[in-house]
């Protein structure tokens, strides 16, 4: 099964993708993570996109489509993938359909995660992750069980994203409203779009997503 988690920055896509990965062995494909890895490694792609990401703009469709196209061809994706952060434009959504069809695959569910803008700003500015395993945390909503120690891997090093600041958040929310939200009708018409209440607790959101995956 292949699914898309669609929602504004901070909606909880990464959080839910990791839960699904653990529970069902599906693979999380986060284009944001892929780009950040390229930036950290200083590859030509990373050098090209760094400034744009720091300002909260979207990377070009050509770059994103070829990045996800390569990834989707890897054999591990046959286990089912969770697209997190892709597609973000109508052109990306159309290209994705084509790429999947060429491989005899399709998107089974598109799950829209709805969250108020005020809550998004709070979620993004309080977000941090484990530097070693990538587990996500929040200053207020998800603190490690033992202060300063990652629940999953025991690491004591954490990182914050340079673009998770109040100024850049505004640009990212505007990009979502203007470029990403318009792809919702594309999936609604196909009859595969479902909406979950992203304002609910992480556990409740997870239950709502599972209900969709189980066809309820
Ligand atoms: P996205 O991948 O959509 O940008 P994340 O999954 O990284 O969002 O979540 C953003 C921040 O909000 C993280 O710090 C995460 O711990 C927190 N968060 C995620 N889901 C919820 C929720 N349902 N309620 C409260 N905080 C949440
Ligand atoms: P969030 O879920 O918090 O918005 P992501 O980690 O998904 O953030 O993305 C971080 C940044 O990477 C975006 O602001 C954008 O610059 C770039 N990016 C990620 N995915 C895409 C995409 N599909 N198309 C264009 N730009 C992207
Ligand atoms: Zn960790």
Short mmCIF file of C-alpha atoms and ligand atoms in Angstrom, two decimals:
data_model
loop_
_atom_site.label_atom_id
_atom_site.label_comp_id
_atom_site.label_asym_id
_atom_site.label_seq_id
_atom_site.Cartn_x
_atom_site.Cartn_y
_atom_site.Cartn_z
CA UNK A 1 0.00 0.00 0.00
CA UNK A 2 1.25 3.47 -0.89
CA UNK A 3 -0.03 6.53 0.93
CA UNK A 4 0.51 10.27 0.94
CA UNK A 5 0.44 12.30 4.16
CA UNK A 6 -0.57 15.76 3.07
CA UNK A 7 -0.62 18.77 5.35
CA UNK A 8 1.07 22.06 6.16
CA UNK A 9 4.48 22.25 7.82
CA UNK A 10 4.13 21.11 11.43
CA UNK A 11 0.90 19.16 10.84
CA UNK A 12 2.49 15.97 12.19
CA UNK A 13 3.32 14.16 8.94
CA UNK A 14 6.77 13.04 10.05
CA UNK A 15 5.49 11.98 13.47
CA UNK A 16 2.76 9.80 11.95
CA UNK A 17 5.02 8.44 9.19
CA UNK A 18 7.45 7.16 11.84
CA UNK A 19 4.60 5.49 13.75
CA UNK A 20 3.41 3.75 10.56
CA UNK A 21 6.97 2.70 9.73
CA UNK A 22 7.36 1.02 13.10
CA UNK A 23 3.95 -0.62 13.07
CA UNK A 24 3.64 -1.79 9.48
CA UNK A 25 7.19 -1.81 8.11
CA UNK A 26 6.26 0.71 5.46
CA UNK A 27 9.00 3.09 4.28
CA UNK A 28 8.85 6.81 5.03
CA UNK A 29 9.93 8.89 2.06
CA UNK A 30 10.47 12.40 3.37
CA UNK A 31 11.67 14.74 0.64
CA UNK A 32 12.58 17.28 3.35
CA UNK A 33 14.86 14.70 5.00
CA UNK A 34 16.40 13.78 1.63
CA UNK A 35 17.16 17.43 0.87
CA UNK A 36 18.58 18.05 4.36
CA UNK A 37 20.85 15.01 3.93
CA UNK A 38 22.10 16.47 0.63
CA UNK A 39 22.73 19.85 2.30
CA UNK A 40 24.59 18.19 5.21
CA UNK A 41 26.73 16.16 2.78
CA UNK A 42 27.48 19.25 0.70
CA UNK A 43 26.52 17.58 -2.58
CA UNK A 44 25.87 19.74 -5.69
CA UNK A 45 22.13 19.32 -5.04
CA UNK A 46 22.56 20.35 -1.41
CA UNK A 47 24.51 23.47 -2.36
CA UNK A 48 21.83 24.38 -4.88
CA UNK A 49 18.87 24.10 -2.52
CA UNK A 50 20.24 25.30 0.82
CA UNK A 51 19.39 28.98 0.49
CA UNK A 52 15.93 28.32 -0.84
CA UNK A 53 15.14 25.92 2.01
CA UNK A 54 16.43 28.39 4.59
CA UNK A 55 14.07 31.04 3.21
CA UNK A 56 11.05 28.72 3.25
CA UNK A 57 10.49 28.55 -0.52
CA UNK A 58 9.83 25.43 -2.55
CA UNK A 59 12.56 23.63 -4.50
CA UNK A 60 11.81 23.35 -8.25
CA UNK A 61 9.50 20.64 -9.52
CA UNK A 62 12.18 19.22 -11.88
CA UNK A 63 14.60 18.61 -9.02
CA UNK A 64 11.94 17.14 -6.74
CA UNK A 65 10.42 14.86 -9.35
CA UNK A 66 13.77 13.35 -10.30
CA UNK A 67 14.73 12.96 -6.61
CA UNK A 68 11.56 11.04 -5.73
CA UNK A 69 11.65 9.12 -9.04
CA UNK A 70 15.05 7.67 -8.17
CA UNK A 71 13.97 6.79 -4.65
CA UNK A 72 10.71 5.12 -5.66
CA UNK A 73 12.64 2.79 -7.98
CA UNK A 74 14.59 1.29 -5.08
CA UNK A 75 13.46 -2.25 -4.23
CA UNK A 76 12.62 -1.46 -0.56
CA UNK A 77 9.70 0.73 -1.71
CA UNK A 78 7.87 -2.40 -2.82
CA UNK A 79 6.98 -2.85 0.88
CA UNK A 80 4.75 0.18 0.58
CA UNK A 81 5.73 3.77 1.02
CA UNK A 82 4.52 6.75 2.98
CA UNK A 83 5.11 9.95 1.06
CA UNK A 84 5.81 12.77 3.51
CA UNK A 85 6.30 16.21 1.97
CA UNK A 86 5.74 15.13 -1.64
CA UNK A 87 3.84 16.06 -3.77
CA UNK A 88 3.69 19.76 -2.93
CA UNK A 89 2.49 21.16 -6.28
CA UNK A 90 0.03 20.07 -8.94
CA UNK A 91 2.91 19.35 -11.34
CA UNK A 92 4.47 17.04 -8.74
CA UNK A 93 1.15 15.26 -8.14
CA UNK A 94 0.69 14.61 -11.86
CA UNK A 95 4.28 13.46 -12.32
CA UNK A 96 3.94 11.11 -9.35
CA UNK A 97 0.87 9.43 -10.84
CA UNK A 98 2.76 8.87 -14.07
CA UNK A 99 5.88 7.50 -12.37
CA UNK A 100 3.85 5.08 -10.28
CA UNK A 101 1.74 3.92 -13.24
CA UNK A 102 4.94 3.16 -15.21
CA UNK A 103 5.97 0.84 -12.37
CA UNK A 104 2.52 -0.75 -12.06
CA UNK A 105 1.91 1.06 -8.76
CA UNK A 106 -0.62 3.56 -7.45
CA UNK A 107 -1.50 5.73 -4.48
CA UNK A 108 -4.10 3.99 -2.30
CA UNK A 109 -4.88 6.77 0.18
CA UNK A 110 -4.17 10.47 0.50
CA UNK A 111 -4.56 11.59 4.09
CA UNK A 112 -5.00 15.29 4.68
CA UNK A 113 -3.96 16.39 8.17
CA UNK A 114 -5.81 19.55 9.20
CA UNK A 115 -4.29 21.84 11.84
CA UNK A 116 -4.97 25.52 12.73
CA UNK A 117 -2.27 27.99 11.72
CA UNK A 118 -1.63 29.19 15.30
CA UNK A 119 -1.00 25.63 16.41
CA UNK A 120 1.34 25.05 13.44
CA UNK A 121 3.57 27.96 14.41
CA UNK A 122 3.78 26.64 17.98
CA UNK A 123 4.56 23.11 16.78
CA UNK A 124 7.26 24.22 14.37
CA UNK A 125 9.07 26.63 16.68
CA UNK A 126 9.17 24.00 19.48
CA UNK A 127 10.30 21.13 17.27
CA UNK A 128 13.65 19.33 17.60
CA UNK A 129 14.97 15.89 16.68
CA UNK A 130 17.50 13.35 17.87
CA UNK A 131 20.76 13.97 16.00
CA UNK A 132 21.49 10.24 15.85
CA UNK A 133 18.22 8.45 15.00
CA UNK A 134 15.99 11.32 13.85
CA UNK A 135 13.21 10.73 16.39
CA UNK A 136 11.07 13.86 16.62
CA UNK A 137 10.40 15.79 19.85
CA UNK A 138 8.72 18.99 20.99
CA UNK A 139 9.57 21.40 23.84
CA UNK A 140 6.01 21.19 25.14
CA UNK A 141 4.12 18.38 23.41
CA UNK A 142 6.65 15.56 23.30
CA UNK A 143 9.55 15.68 25.69
CA UNK A 144 11.90 12.71 26.07
CA UNK A 145 10.93 10.48 29.03
CA UNK A 146 14.33 11.19 30.57
CA UNK A 147 15.31 14.84 30.09
CA UNK A 148 18.06 15.23 27.47
CA UNK A 149 18.12 11.55 26.47
CA UNK A 150 16.50 10.16 23.29
CA UNK A 151 13.76 7.59 24.11
CA UNK A 152 14.63 5.52 21.05
CA UNK A 153 18.43 5.37 20.87
CA UNK A 154 19.73 6.92 24.10
CA UNK A 155 21.65 9.67 22.35
CA UNK A 156 22.06 12.98 24.19
CA UNK A 157 22.50 15.10 21.05
CA UNK A 158 19.57 16.92 19.52
CA UNK A 159 19.20 19.31 16.59
CA UNK A 160 16.84 22.06 15.49
CA UNK A 161 16.23 22.93 11.84
CA UNK A 162 17.48 26.33 10.71
CA UNK A 163 14.16 26.93 8.93
CA UNK A 164 12.07 26.27 12.06
CA UNK A 165 11.98 29.93 13.07
CA UNK A 166 8.95 32.29 13.25
CA UNK A 167 9.97 34.31 10.15
CA UNK A 168 10.51 31.37 7.80
CA UNK A 169 7.39 29.63 9.08
CA UNK A 170 5.23 32.37 7.56
CA UNK A 171 6.77 31.83 4.11
CA UNK A 172 6.33 28.07 4.42
CA UNK A 173 2.68 28.37 5.44
CA UNK A 174 2.08 30.73 2.49
CA UNK A 175 3.74 28.23 0.13
CA UNK A 176 1.41 25.54 1.47
CA UNK A 177 -1.71 27.67 1.01
CA UNK A 178 -0.76 28.86 -2.46
CA UNK A 179 0.99 25.86 -4.01
CA UNK A 180 0.15 22.72 -2.06
CA UNK A 181 -3.47 23.06 -0.89
CA UNK A 182 -4.61 23.39 -4.56
CA UNK A 183 -3.66 19.73 -5.16
CA UNK A 184 -6.37 18.53 -2.73
CA UNK A 185 -9.14 18.62 -5.41
CA UNK A 186 -6.93 16.49 -7.70
CA UNK A 187 -7.09 13.65 -5.16
CA UNK A 188 -10.66 14.37 -4.08
CA UNK A 189 -11.81 13.78 -7.66
CA UNK A 190 -10.04 10.43 -7.68
CA UNK A 191 -12.01 9.50 -4.53
CA UNK A 192 -8.90 8.67 -2.49
CA UNK A 193 -8.72 11.77 -0.26
CA UNK A 194 -9.57 11.47 3.45
CA UNK A 195 -9.18 14.12 6.13
CA UNK A 196 -8.09 13.53 9.72
CA UNK A 197 -8.16 15.94 12.67
CA UNK A 198 -4.52 16.89 13.05
CA UNK A 199 -5.36 18.96 16.15
CA UNK A 200 -6.05 15.79 18.13
CA UNK A 201 -3.41 14.01 20.23
CA UNK A 202 -0.69 12.06 18.40
CA UNK A 203 -2.34 8.79 19.50
CA UNK A 204 -5.78 9.87 18.28
CA UNK A 205 -4.43 11.05 14.90
CA UNK A 206 -2.70 7.70 14.58
CA UNK A 207 -6.01 5.89 15.27
CA UNK A 208 -7.79 7.98 12.64
CA UNK A 209 -5.11 7.19 10.06
CA UNK A 210 -5.29 3.48 10.82
CA UNK A 211 -9.06 3.59 10.35
CA UNK A 212 -8.49 4.99 6.84
CA UNK A 213 -5.88 2.34 6.03
CA UNK A 214 -8.24 -0.38 7.24
CA UNK A 215 -10.91 0.91 4.91
CA UNK A 216 -13.21 2.32 7.61
P1 LIG B 1 5.56 17.78 9.82
O1 LIG B 1 6.36 16.56 9.44
O2 LIG B 1 4.16 17.73 9.27
O3 LIG B 1 6.24 19.06 9.49
P2 LIG B 1 6.13 16.92 12.60
O4 LIG B 1 5.67 15.51 12.62
O5 LIG B 1 7.59 17.18 12.55
O6 LIG B 1 5.38 17.75 11.41
O7 LIG B 1 5.49 17.66 13.88
C1 LIG B 1 5.83 19.01 14.20
C2 LIG B 1 6.03 19.15 15.72
O8 LIG B 1 4.76 18.98 16.37
C3 LIG B 1 6.95 18.08 16.31
O9 LIG B 1 7.74 18.69 17.31
C4 LIG B 1 6.00 17.03 16.89
O10 LIG B 1 6.57 16.42 18.05
C5 LIG B 1 4.77 17.85 17.26
N1 LIG B 1 3.51 17.14 17.01
C6 LIG B 1 3.24 16.25 16.03
N2 LIG B 1 1.96 15.79 16.11
C7 LIG B 1 1.40 16.42 17.18
C8 LIG B 1 0.09 16.37 17.80
N3 LIG B 1 -0.88 15.61 17.31
N4 LIG B 1 -0.09 17.17 18.88
C9 LIG B 1 0.90 17.97 19.38
N5 LIG B 1 2.14 18.04 18.85
C10 LIG B 1 2.40 17.28 17.76
P1 LIG B 2 7.78 20.66 6.69
O1 LIG B 2 7.01 19.39 6.65
O2 LIG B 2 8.11 21.10 8.05
O3 LIG B 2 7.19 21.73 5.83
P2 LIG B 2 9.86 19.46 5.00
O4 LIG B 2 10.90 18.82 5.80
O5 LIG B 2 8.84 18.60 4.32
O6 LIG B 2 9.16 20.51 5.96
O7 LIG B 2 10.50 20.40 3.90
C1 LIG B 2 11.51 21.34 4.21
C2 LIG B 2 11.83 22.18 2.98
O8 LIG B 2 12.33 21.34 1.92
C3 LIG B 2 10.63 22.92 2.36
O9 LIG B 2 10.36 24.15 3.00
C4 LIG B 2 11.11 23.08 0.91
O10 LIG B 2 12.05 24.11 0.78
C5 LIG B 2 11.85 21.77 0.65
N1 LIG B 2 10.97 20.71 0.10
C6 LIG B 2 10.69 19.49 0.67
N2 LIG B 2 9.88 18.76 -0.10
C7 LIG B 2 9.62 19.52 -1.21
C8 LIG B 2 8.83 19.33 -2.38
N3 LIG B 2 8.12 18.19 -2.57
N4 LIG B 2 8.80 20.32 -3.29
C9 LIG B 2 9.50 21.47 -3.11
N5 LIG B 2 10.26 21.73 -2.04
C10 LIG B 2 10.33 20.76 -1.08
ZN1 LIG B 3 17.61 8.92 19.01
#
